[in-house]
Amino acid sequence: MTTPRAGGIPSLSRRAKILIAVAVGLLALLLVGPRVVDVYTAFLWFGSLGHAGVLRTVLLSRLGLFVVTGLILALFTFAGMWLAYRVRPAFLPSPTDDPVVRYRAVVTSRLKTFAIVPAVLIGLIAGIFGQASWQQVLLFLNRQSFGSTDAEFGMDIGFYAFTLPFVEFVLGFLFAGLILMFLANLVSHYVFGGIRLAGRDGSLSRGARIQLAAIAGVFLVAKAVAYWFDRYALVYSNRSPMFTGASYTDIHAMLPAKAILTGIAIICAAAFFFGIVLRDLRVPAIATVLMLFSSLVVGVGWPTAIQTFSVGPNAEKELPYIARNIAATRDAYGLANAKYETADAKVTPESLQTLTAKDAPSLQNVRLLDPNVVSPAFSNFGKLKDYYKLTDKLSVDRYDVGGSLTNVLLAPIELNPDKTPTDWTSRHMVYTHGNGLITAPAGQVDQVVSESGRDAVANAGGQPVFTRNGIAGKATVSQPRIYFGEIIGSDPDFYSVVGSTGDARELDSDSERSRYEGSGGVRIGNWFTRLAYAIKFTERNILLNGNIGPDSKIIYQRDPRDRVKQLAPFLTVDTKTYPVVDSRTGRILWMVDGYTTLPKYPYAQQTSLSDATGSRQQVAPGQQTQRRQVDEKVGYIRNSVKATVDAYDGTVHLYQVDDKDPVLNAWKSVFPGVIEPKSAVPTEVAQQFRYPQDLFEVQRFLLQKYHTTDANTFRQQNDLWQIAAAPKETPDKDDLQSPYYSVAAAPGGGAARFQLSSILQQKDQAYMAAHVSVASDGEDAGRLVVRDVRGLPGKQTPGPVWAVDLIKGSPPYTADNANIQALSPKFGNLQAISLANGGLTYVWPMYAQAQGGNTAPKLIKVLSLNPVTGGAGYRTTVAASLSDAGYRGVDAALATAATGVSGPTQGQTVPTPTQPGGGAQPPATATTPGGDTPEVQAAVKAVGDAWGAVLSAQRSGDQVAVGTAMKQLGDAITKLQDAESKARGGK
């Protein structure tokens, strides 16, 4: 019988072919055209920053990988089909009931189509996947040495960071290529008759047998290589639920198992090759069974048995490997260099309540103005129009004010894209920028409010001491216009066309206009560039507007974080930028912290960045979404780059601040000239560098377990810490206390320094375990200080929630409860301040705002807590509050403090302590009608008695008694509130 011919396919007319060609061309233009425009405008944008080479390197790398990986897998696929075609049987029977006959005829008539099209499609798909690994390939080609080795194999860490990921990438594509080649060869042999399933037994040609066996043999050789490199990947094992890294089972079972499986894979590969020579498929079949059986027994069964019967009953066998995990984790996250301190158990309770001049830097810089609360006061001062906006959370930084390092709040006045006019000319050519900076010392108010109960809102004082375009009354900002920032950049589609022809039109104020003269932006003076941007933003006005001239520019990509991320795609950037004033140029700069990370580090615990920084869900200004850190796991992180973005012209500088980071040094080789050396940082800019909050939160997250270096303690998990819970009254998010920046003295007393600090509590307990801080300047800048406070004499130090309960349950607070409820108060961060005597104190600012929120919050009280005695302060200044809480030496510590901290001023009442030995003051009478009724007096006495019971229980250290006393105190406060409401005529 002869093979039937393929059915004829009708041909198309010339006109139909032309129409199809035009349609295909238009479709290609619609699909490819916007991509070409995006690439062209991207080159213009990178070129405007002087770094077109970054985009060129990325595109060429991705394109090169796309071509190489796509071509390799296409060739593997094509080779499988071509080899099968070469050895196809010359003569084949053609039974009418065999469906493959029809397909064989079609394929034979169009061999090139059926050979090339599948290979090309597979190559395209492979190229898309392959180009995504451009960073792994570039890091391998520019790999560096870490100078340290892993604990098991003695390999340099650089091997695991750069070489092993590349090897795994290559092996992955090699496996994919061999599998595709095997399948293509198998299908082709079936189509061309090398494999026949017709009949009872079917048949396999010699050529098919040789080719399939050879491909399978090569696959097993590659598998042997993979098994060998899998040995090194054991340092990332997650077998133990307690730690990352090779465990006892991994070293004593999986490691030899990988070596055994390597040998078995080589033997099985040889069996396939011998099967070709011996012309016997039974040998490869036996080898396949052996490979599968060995993988199950040696690779799964044996390690499971070791884990179950050896390690399970004898968990102490894991101790050496836990120790490796602890050491590697502390090294990978910068915890190894931390300073770990324990409280001095010999210190007396009396000395813990005595303040000295060494405490002045800390207490004089208490943040009376909380950046989470006072933003409306800044807006009121600036009398801002609706189209301007301040961030809800202000930035905190330190500046020299009168010769002293001082906390300063900064609020750049940015343009709010959501509030600009809707007509195109106004939105994109008139309303183009923000204008100005408002600052105020965070530890000072204009005047201390008088203690007049609910009338505090109407009284003068309690407001920040503002400066516009300067710091502390000094004009330091000479270029206040803000074209780049968090708020103006919150809308990625918001752009501005500046430098228009004719009169200046860019809005500075109702009566002032200006023309942009900065170097930022992309020139759109020629028609071709205008056309490109008209297509990019789908806006014809860019092309047709007559006010756009030869000197015009278009400004976009305005968020500082996005600009840094574009120029340095290898960096993970901090979720919060902050503004600084460059005293050299008089310009506002945005600071952005950049991190180099690795997904894995030998033996180090992997950590999710989004989970570790979840306590601070920074709301992206101008958006309803929450800005969080990228959702990826890392095993290594370094804050190696500090970036600045000029708020006026968008110029980006990336400075290397850690020249020992091998990851950054590798990227410097990839992108030469992008990262500037530390020596290039202007001194005035370097002074404003601060320790980044995201990194601090990651380290704090790990300290919950990795504060200990004892492997047995780690295994038993009997000394776990947890991030302090946030009192519900504070502005913290996620029910966890956010770390906060403030100027404070070094632990034990010392010069003032700008530090970031937080609290860790004992796991599932209300008391404090450690105070964690890190300085941004000084001798120990960048070095974490972890101070274990559990050794302090007396009772345990209350954590934040407990501390707030004690403050709100104290007689001074409860006696004024009616006024407090009427004022609808807001509270700032609860600040735990370390003292030179080894102890600490809590300070908590309280604000009032008129009903309806038409006025800005103002500071009316400073609350404090003495953790030694439980004494609480409830006054209008820090000095008076600490005195009420029982601290001695307040005057010496606060002799030169600003208004609101200490010092009598107009409208200020500083009560004199009536108890020389400290302790709580007798409460002031509530200024409410009927406040002296017998029911109220009895309720006040009950609160006082309950408070005494709380203090007594605290001194005993009995947590059950403390809980019972706190419940009694809560019931007493509720009865007091009911009595006050009844006295006012309520029901």
Tab-separated table of C-alpha atoms in Angstrom, residues 418-775:
chain	number	residue	atom	x	y	z
A	418	ASP	CA	-5.409	64.641	43.512
A	419	LYS	CA	-6.363	68.272	44.153
A	420	THR	CA	-5.039	69.981	41.025
A	421	PRO	CA	-7.420	71.379	38.361
A	422	THR	CA	-8.653	68.971	35.738
A	423	ASP	CA	-7.938	71.012	32.584
A	424	TRP	CA	-4.708	69.853	30.983
A	425	THR	CA	-2.815	73.180	30.895
A	426	SER	CA	-3.450	73.983	34.556
A	427	ARG	CA	-2.791	70.450	35.787
A	428	HIS	CA	0.428	69.853	33.859
A	429	MET	CA	1.897	73.305	33.136
A	430	VAL	CA	0.756	75.561	36.003
A	431	TYR	CA	0.414	73.350	39.068
A	432	THR	CA	3.825	71.758	38.735
A	433	HIS	CA	5.485	71.772	42.147
A	434	GLY	CA	5.311	72.184	45.894
A	435	ASN	CA	6.850	75.153	47.594
A	436	GLY	CA	8.519	75.284	50.966
A	437	LEU	CA	9.542	73.473	54.117
A	438	ILE	CA	8.092	73.888	57.608
A	439	THR	CA	10.192	72.830	60.592
A	440	ALA	CA	9.892	72.915	64.365
A	441	PRO	CA	11.955	71.549	67.276
A	442	ALA	CA	10.269	68.349	68.443
A	443	GLY	CA	11.040	69.011	72.108
A	444	GLN	CA	9.690	72.537	72.431
A	445	VAL	CA	6.331	74.326	72.410
A	446	ASP	CA	5.607	78.019	72.077
A	447	GLN	CA	4.083	78.216	75.537
A	448	VAL	CA	3.053	75.800	78.261
A	449	VAL	CA	-0.716	75.632	78.625
A	450	SER	CA	-2.189	76.482	81.998
A	451	GLU	CA	-3.780	73.717	84.004
A	452	SER	CA	-7.381	74.690	83.426
A	453	GLY	CA	-9.074	71.432	82.634
A	454	ARG	CA	-11.299	71.278	79.621
A	455	ASP	CA	-10.536	74.899	78.750
A	456	ALA	CA	-7.024	73.839	77.694
A	457	VAL	CA	-8.055	73.748	74.032
A	458	ALA	CA	-9.034	77.412	74.080
A	459	ASN	CA	-5.949	78.555	75.994
A	460	ALA	CA	-2.770	79.728	74.343
A	461	GLY	CA	0.273	77.506	74.073
A	462	GLY	CA	1.008	73.877	73.336
A	463	GLN	CA	1.886	74.616	69.710
A	464	PRO	CA	5.166	74.047	67.812
A	465	VAL	CA	7.700	76.833	67.337
A	466	PHE	CA	7.638	77.009	63.560
A	467	THR	CA	10.218	78.091	61.014
A	468	ARG	CA	9.482	78.284	57.316
A	469	ASN	CA	12.274	77.409	54.902
A	470	GLY	CA	14.814	77.087	57.669
A	471	ILE	CA	15.802	75.451	60.936
A	472	ALA	CA	15.132	77.055	64.340
A	473	GLY	CA	14.601	80.553	63.002
A	474	LYS	CA	17.524	80.489	60.580
A	475	ALA	CA	16.739	80.652	56.868
A	476	THR	CA	18.709	77.762	55.414
A	477	VAL	CA	16.547	76.879	52.386
A	478	SER	CA	17.221	79.106	49.379
A	479	GLN	CA	15.477	76.870	46.802
A	480	PRO	CA	12.126	75.857	48.347
A	481	ARG	CA	10.449	74.547	45.162
A	482	ILE	CA	9.730	70.809	45.275
A	483	TYR	CA	9.309	69.060	41.924
A	484	PHE	CA	10.157	65.609	43.289
A	485	GLY	CA	8.756	64.019	46.435
A	486	GLU	CA	6.635	61.351	48.056
A	487	ILE	CA	3.269	63.024	47.571
A	488	ILE	CA	3.790	64.532	44.131
A	489	GLY	CA	5.209	61.174	43.044
A	490	SER	CA	2.353	59.137	44.513
A	491	ASP	CA	0.510	59.276	41.174
A	492	PRO	CA	2.783	57.555	38.631
A	493	ASP	CA	0.834	59.116	35.750
A	494	PHE	CA	1.244	62.688	36.999
A	495	TYR	CA	3.769	64.616	34.928
A	496	SER	CA	4.610	68.276	34.475
A	497	VAL	CA	5.723	70.190	31.393
A	498	VAL	CA	8.027	73.004	32.500
A	499	GLY	CA	10.015	75.741	30.788
A	500	SER	CA	7.149	76.839	28.550
A	501	THR	CA	7.343	79.796	26.191
A	502	GLY	CA	5.999	83.247	27.048
A	503	ASP	CA	5.488	84.533	30.587
A	504	ALA	CA	6.345	82.418	33.619
A	505	ARG	CA	3.308	80.300	34.446
A	506	GLU	CA	4.387	77.756	37.087
A	507	LEU	CA	2.476	78.490	40.296
A	508	ASP	CA	4.425	79.458	43.422
A	509	SER	CA	1.547	81.267	45.146
A	510	ASP	CA	-1.598	83.152	44.235
A	511	SER	CA	0.489	86.160	43.269
A	512	GLU	CA	3.768	84.604	42.136
A	513	ARG	CA	4.789	82.550	39.132
A	514	SER	CA	8.168	81.086	38.203
A	515	ARG	CA	9.938	79.294	35.390
A	516	TYR	CA	11.796	76.056	35.980
A	517	GLU	CA	15.549	76.474	35.591
A	518	GLY	CA	16.787	73.157	36.934
A	519	SER	CA	18.705	70.453	35.128
A	520	GLY	CA	16.068	67.793	35.734
A	521	GLY	CA	13.537	66.517	33.251
A	522	VAL	CA	13.676	65.311	29.646
A	523	ARG	CA	13.898	67.892	26.880
A	524	ILE	CA	10.914	67.781	24.520
A	525	GLY	CA	11.853	70.675	22.256
A	526	ASN	CA	11.741	68.606	19.060
A	527	TRP	CA	8.615	67.177	17.468
A	528	PHE	CA	9.798	63.577	17.464
A	529	THR	CA	10.343	63.525	21.245
A	530	ARG	CA	7.001	65.246	21.809
A	531	LEU	CA	5.335	62.614	19.655
A	532	ALA	CA	6.974	59.841	21.690
A	533	TYR	CA	5.715	61.294	24.968
A	534	ALA	CA	2.288	61.986	23.493
A	535	ILE	CA	2.096	58.256	22.742
A	536	LYS	CA	3.535	57.270	26.124
A	537	PHE	CA	1.020	59.297	28.125
A	538	THR	CA	-1.732	59.008	25.465
A	539	GLU	CA	-2.125	62.784	25.491
A	540	ARG	CA	-2.332	64.807	22.271
A	541	ASN	CA	-1.767	68.135	24.098
A	542	ILE	CA	1.906	67.259	24.537
A	543	LEU	CA	2.162	67.333	20.757
A	544	LEU	CA	-0.215	70.194	19.987
A	545	ASN	CA	0.091	72.695	22.855
A	546	GLY	CA	1.609	75.917	21.507
A	547	ASN	CA	3.236	76.896	24.827
A	548	ILE	CA	5.727	74.037	24.615
A	549	GLY	CA	8.924	75.444	23.177
A	550	PRO	CA	12.498	74.427	22.405
A	551	ASP	CA	13.556	74.740	26.082
A	552	SER	CA	10.611	72.827	27.515
A	553	LYS	CA	11.065	69.671	29.571
A	554	ILE	CA	8.810	66.962	30.852
A	555	ILE	CA	9.208	65.822	34.462
A	556	TYR	CA	7.904	62.437	35.588
A	557	GLN	CA	8.966	59.470	37.719
A	558	ARG	CA	8.928	61.792	40.723
A	559	ASP	CA	8.926	59.525	43.768
A	560	PRO	CA	12.489	59.508	45.197
A	561	ARG	CA	12.298	55.796	45.957
A	562	ASP	CA	11.279	54.970	42.404
A	563	ARG	CA	14.098	57.071	40.949
A	564	VAL	CA	16.669	55.278	43.081
A	565	LYS	CA	15.176	51.886	42.276
A	566	GLN	CA	15.293	52.622	38.544
A	567	LEU	CA	18.952	53.659	38.619
A	568	ALA	CA	19.950	50.788	40.905
A	569	PRO	CA	17.617	47.862	40.108
A	570	PHE	CA	19.727	45.583	42.274
A	571	LEU	CA	18.840	47.495	45.461
A	572	THR	CA	15.964	46.990	47.848
A	573	VAL	CA	14.987	50.440	49.086
A	574	ASP	CA	13.631	51.472	52.458
A	575	THR	CA	9.901	52.143	52.650
A	576	LYS	CA	10.428	55.638	54.053
A	577	THR	CA	12.312	58.549	52.566
A	578	TYR	CA	13.068	61.616	54.648
A	579	PRO	CA	13.927	65.220	53.743
A	580	VAL	CA	17.092	67.017	54.790
A	581	VAL	CA	18.342	70.543	54.261
A	582	ASP	CA	21.653	70.753	52.403
A	583	SER	CA	23.276	73.802	53.982
A	584	ARG	CA	25.813	74.001	51.136
A	585	THR	CA	23.290	74.568	48.357
A	586	GLY	CA	20.211	75.658	50.285
A	587	ARG	CA	18.218	72.862	48.640
A	588	ILE	CA	15.942	70.196	50.032
A	589	LEU	CA	17.216	66.657	49.483
A	590	TRP	CA	15.388	63.377	49.895
A	591	MET	CA	17.357	60.619	51.611
A	592	VAL	CA	16.767	57.029	50.518
A	593	ASP	CA	18.384	54.002	52.152
A	594	GLY	CA	19.338	51.164	49.826
A	595	TYR	CA	19.957	47.547	50.799
A	596	THR	CA	21.855	44.765	49.113
A	597	THR	CA	20.271	41.413	49.851
A	598	LEU	CA	20.738	37.751	49.110
A	599	PRO	CA	17.844	35.295	49.131
A	600	LYS	CA	19.954	32.772	51.015
A	601	TYR	CA	23.073	32.704	53.176
A	602	PRO	CA	24.668	29.468	54.453
A	603	TYR	CA	23.025	28.426	57.726
A	604	ALA	CA	21.342	31.832	58.179
A	605	GLN	CA	17.653	32.062	58.959
A	606	GLN	CA	15.521	33.304	56.082
A	607	THR	CA	13.339	36.284	56.942
A	608	SER	CA	10.376	37.803	55.116
A	609	LEU	CA	10.976	41.528	54.703
A	610	SER	CA	7.277	42.316	54.637
A	611	ASP	CA	6.635	40.314	57.818
A	612	ALA	CA	9.625	41.702	59.697
A	613	THR	CA	8.698	45.303	58.877
A	614	GLY	CA	4.958	44.776	59.253
A	615	SER	CA	4.761	46.919	62.370
A	616	ARG	CA	5.135	49.975	60.161
A	617	GLN	CA	2.667	50.003	57.311
A	618	GLN	CA	3.658	53.382	55.929
A	619	VAL	CA	0.713	54.862	54.084
A	620	ALA	CA	1.906	56.116	50.723
A	621	PRO	CA	1.089	59.840	50.681
A	622	GLY	CA	-1.773	60.676	48.389
A	623	GLN	CA	-2.860	57.054	48.122
A	624	GLN	CA	-5.201	54.833	50.069
A	625	THR	CA	-2.916	51.856	49.743
A	626	GLN	CA	-0.282	51.009	52.298
A	627	ARG	CA	3.376	51.034	51.407
A	628	ARG	CA	5.105	47.930	52.623
A	629	GLN	CA	8.429	46.315	52.063
A	630	VAL	CA	8.719	43.859	49.182
A	631	ASP	CA	7.256	40.449	49.883
A	632	GLU	CA	10.410	38.388	49.560
A	633	LYS	CA	12.559	36.310	51.850
A	634	VAL	CA	16.183	37.209	52.407
A	635	GLY	CA	19.066	35.554	54.187
A	636	TYR	CA	21.481	38.482	54.068
A	637	ILE	CA	21.031	42.248	54.188
A	638	ARG	CA	23.339	45.251	54.315
A	639	ASN	CA	22.585	48.967	54.235
A	640	SER	CA	25.452	49.609	51.846
A	641	VAL	CA	24.025	52.553	49.892
A	642	LYS	CA	22.779	55.975	50.931
A	643	ALA	CA	21.049	57.856	48.128
A	644	THR	CA	20.078	61.500	47.778
A	645	VAL	CA	17.453	62.897	45.410
A	646	ASP	CA	17.354	66.641	44.827
A	647	ALA	CA	13.793	67.854	45.406
A	648	TYR	CA	14.233	70.598	42.765
A	649	ASP	CA	15.944	68.922	39.822
A	650	GLY	CA	15.666	65.218	40.694
A	651	THR	CA	19.418	64.571	40.542
A	652	VAL	CA	20.254	61.211	42.115
A	653	HIS	CA	23.502	60.378	43.904
A	654	LEU	CA	24.205	56.863	45.162
A	655	TYR	CA	26.944	56.660	47.782
A	656	GLN	CA	28.653	53.491	48.969
A	657	VAL	CA	28.832	53.564	52.769
A	658	ASP	CA	29.987	49.960	53.266
A	659	ASP	CA	33.040	49.180	51.140
A	660	LYS	CA	33.293	45.669	52.619
A	661	ASP	CA	30.006	44.429	51.168
A	662	PRO	CA	30.913	41.843	48.464
A	663	VAL	CA	27.421	41.984	46.968
A	664	LEU	CA	27.598	45.707	46.312
A	665	ASN	CA	31.160	45.394	45.017
A	666	ALA	CA	29.926	42.808	42.504
A	667	TRP	CA	27.194	45.174	41.331
A	668	LYS	CA	29.687	48.005	41.056
A	669	SER	CA	31.534	45.885	38.512
A	670	VAL	CA	28.294	45.352	36.599
A	671	PHE	CA	27.320	49.047	36.625
A	672	PRO	CA	30.580	51.031	36.782
A	673	GLY	CA	30.191	54.690	37.677
A	674	VAL	CA	26.717	54.382	39.187
A	675	ILE	CA	27.821	54.020	42.816
A	676	GLU	CA	30.002	56.835	44.131
A	677	PRO	CA	32.606	56.219	46.858
A	678	LYS	CA	32.000	57.303	50.432
A	679	SER	CA	34.649	59.979	50.046
A	680	ALA	CA	32.387	61.743	47.555
A	681	VAL	CA	29.675	62.380	50.151
A	682	PRO	CA	29.568	66.075	51.141
A	683	THR	CA	30.175	66.477	54.863
A	684	GLU	CA	26.959	68.431	55.317
A	685	VAL	CA	24.992	65.596	53.721
A	686	ALA	CA	26.795	62.813	55.595
A	687	GLN	CA	25.851	64.486	58.880
A	688	GLN	CA	22.204	63.760	58.121
A	689	PHE	CA	22.615	60.048	57.393
A	690	ARG	CA	20.573	57.992	59.815
A	691	TYR	CA	20.214	54.326	60.655
A	692	PRO	CA	17.394	52.974	58.460
A	693	GLN	CA	14.184	51.879	60.111
A	694	ASP	CA	13.468	48.858	57.905
A	695	LEU	CA	16.850	47.313	58.702
A	696	PHE	CA	16.342	48.023	62.396
A	697	GLU	CA	12.948	46.314	62.289
A	698	VAL	CA	14.413	43.255	60.569
A	699	GLN	CA	17.122	43.033	63.225
A	700	ARG	CA	14.600	43.583	66.011
A	701	PHE	CA	12.449	40.816	64.531
A	702	LEU	CA	15.385	38.377	64.642
A	703	LEU	CA	16.447	39.406	68.143
A	704	GLN	CA	13.284	37.771	69.436
A	705	LYS	CA	15.169	34.478	69.109
A	706	TYR	CA	18.738	35.348	68.245
A	707	HIS	CA	19.630	37.443	71.281
A	708	THR	CA	21.006	34.256	72.786
A	709	THR	CA	24.237	32.548	71.736
A	710	ASP	CA	23.562	29.385	73.736
A	711	ALA	CA	22.419	26.585	71.445
A	712	ASN	CA	20.667	24.670	74.218
A	713	THR	CA	18.679	27.728	75.300
A	714	PHE	CA	17.747	28.289	71.668
A	715	ARG	CA	16.635	24.649	71.299
A	716	GLN	CA	14.513	24.677	74.426
A	717	GLN	CA	13.018	28.059	73.472
A	718	ASN	CA	12.729	29.050	77.113
A	719	ASP	CA	14.113	32.554	76.637
A	720	LEU	CA	12.103	33.950	73.755
A	721	TRP	CA	11.377	37.650	73.384
A	722	GLN	CA	8.701	39.425	71.401
A	723	ILE	CA	8.235	42.867	69.907
A	724	ALA	CA	6.477	45.041	72.444
A	725	ALA	CA	2.754	45.380	71.930
A	726	ALA	CA	1.590	48.932	71.292
A	727	PRO	CA	-1.000	50.504	73.588
A	728	LYS	CA	-4.211	51.074	71.663
A	729	GLU	CA	-4.056	54.794	72.461
A	730	THR	CA	-0.794	55.327	70.555
A	731	PRO	CA	-0.497	55.906	66.786
A	732	ASP	CA	1.413	52.662	66.217
A	733	LYS	CA	0.159	50.213	63.585
A	734	ASP	CA	-0.469	46.470	63.655
A	735	ASP	CA	-0.692	46.472	67.474
A	736	LEU	CA	3.110	46.527	67.628
A	737	GLN	CA	5.246	49.349	68.911
A	738	SER	CA	7.035	51.191	66.120
A	739	PRO	CA	10.648	52.175	66.722
A	740	TYR	CA	11.222	55.901	66.955
A	741	TYR	CA	14.043	58.354	66.317
A	742	SER	CA	15.212	60.751	69.003
A	743	VAL	CA	18.294	62.520	70.289
A	744	ALA	CA	19.503	60.821	73.474
A	745	ALA	CA	22.620	60.183	75.497
A	746	ALA	CA	24.661	57.049	74.960
A	747	PRO	CA	23.838	54.203	77.376
A	748	GLY	CA	25.370	55.013	80.747
A	749	GLY	CA	25.486	58.708	79.900
A	750	GLY	CA	27.535	60.510	77.304
A	751	ALA	CA	27.325	62.901	74.416
A	752	ALA	CA	24.037	63.412	72.640
A	753	ARG	CA	23.458	61.258	69.594
A	754	PHE	CA	20.591	60.627	67.199
A	755	GLN	CA	19.316	57.122	67.770
A	756	LEU	CA	16.571	54.711	66.839
A	757	SER	CA	15.162	52.639	69.674
A	758	SER	CA	12.505	50.118	70.573
A	759	ILE	CA	11.455	47.670	73.281
A	760	LEU	CA	11.354	43.889	73.388
A	761	GLN	CA	9.249	42.044	75.948
A	762	GLN	CA	9.527	38.582	77.397
A	763	LYS	CA	7.469	36.163	75.317
A	764	ASP	CA	3.797	36.174	76.389
A	765	GLN	CA	4.586	38.444	79.339
A	766	ALA	CA	3.703	42.068	80.035
A	767	TYR	CA	7.120	43.063	81.314
A	768	MET	CA	10.096	44.389	79.407
A	769	ALA	CA	13.032	42.161	78.427
A	770	ALA	CA	15.393	44.533	76.635
A	771	HIS	CA	15.820	48.039	75.315
A	772	VAL	CA	17.296	48.063	71.800
A	773	SER	CA	18.885	51.157	70.279
A	774	VAL	CA	21.299	52.146	67.561
A	775	ALA	CA	23.025	55.481	67.008
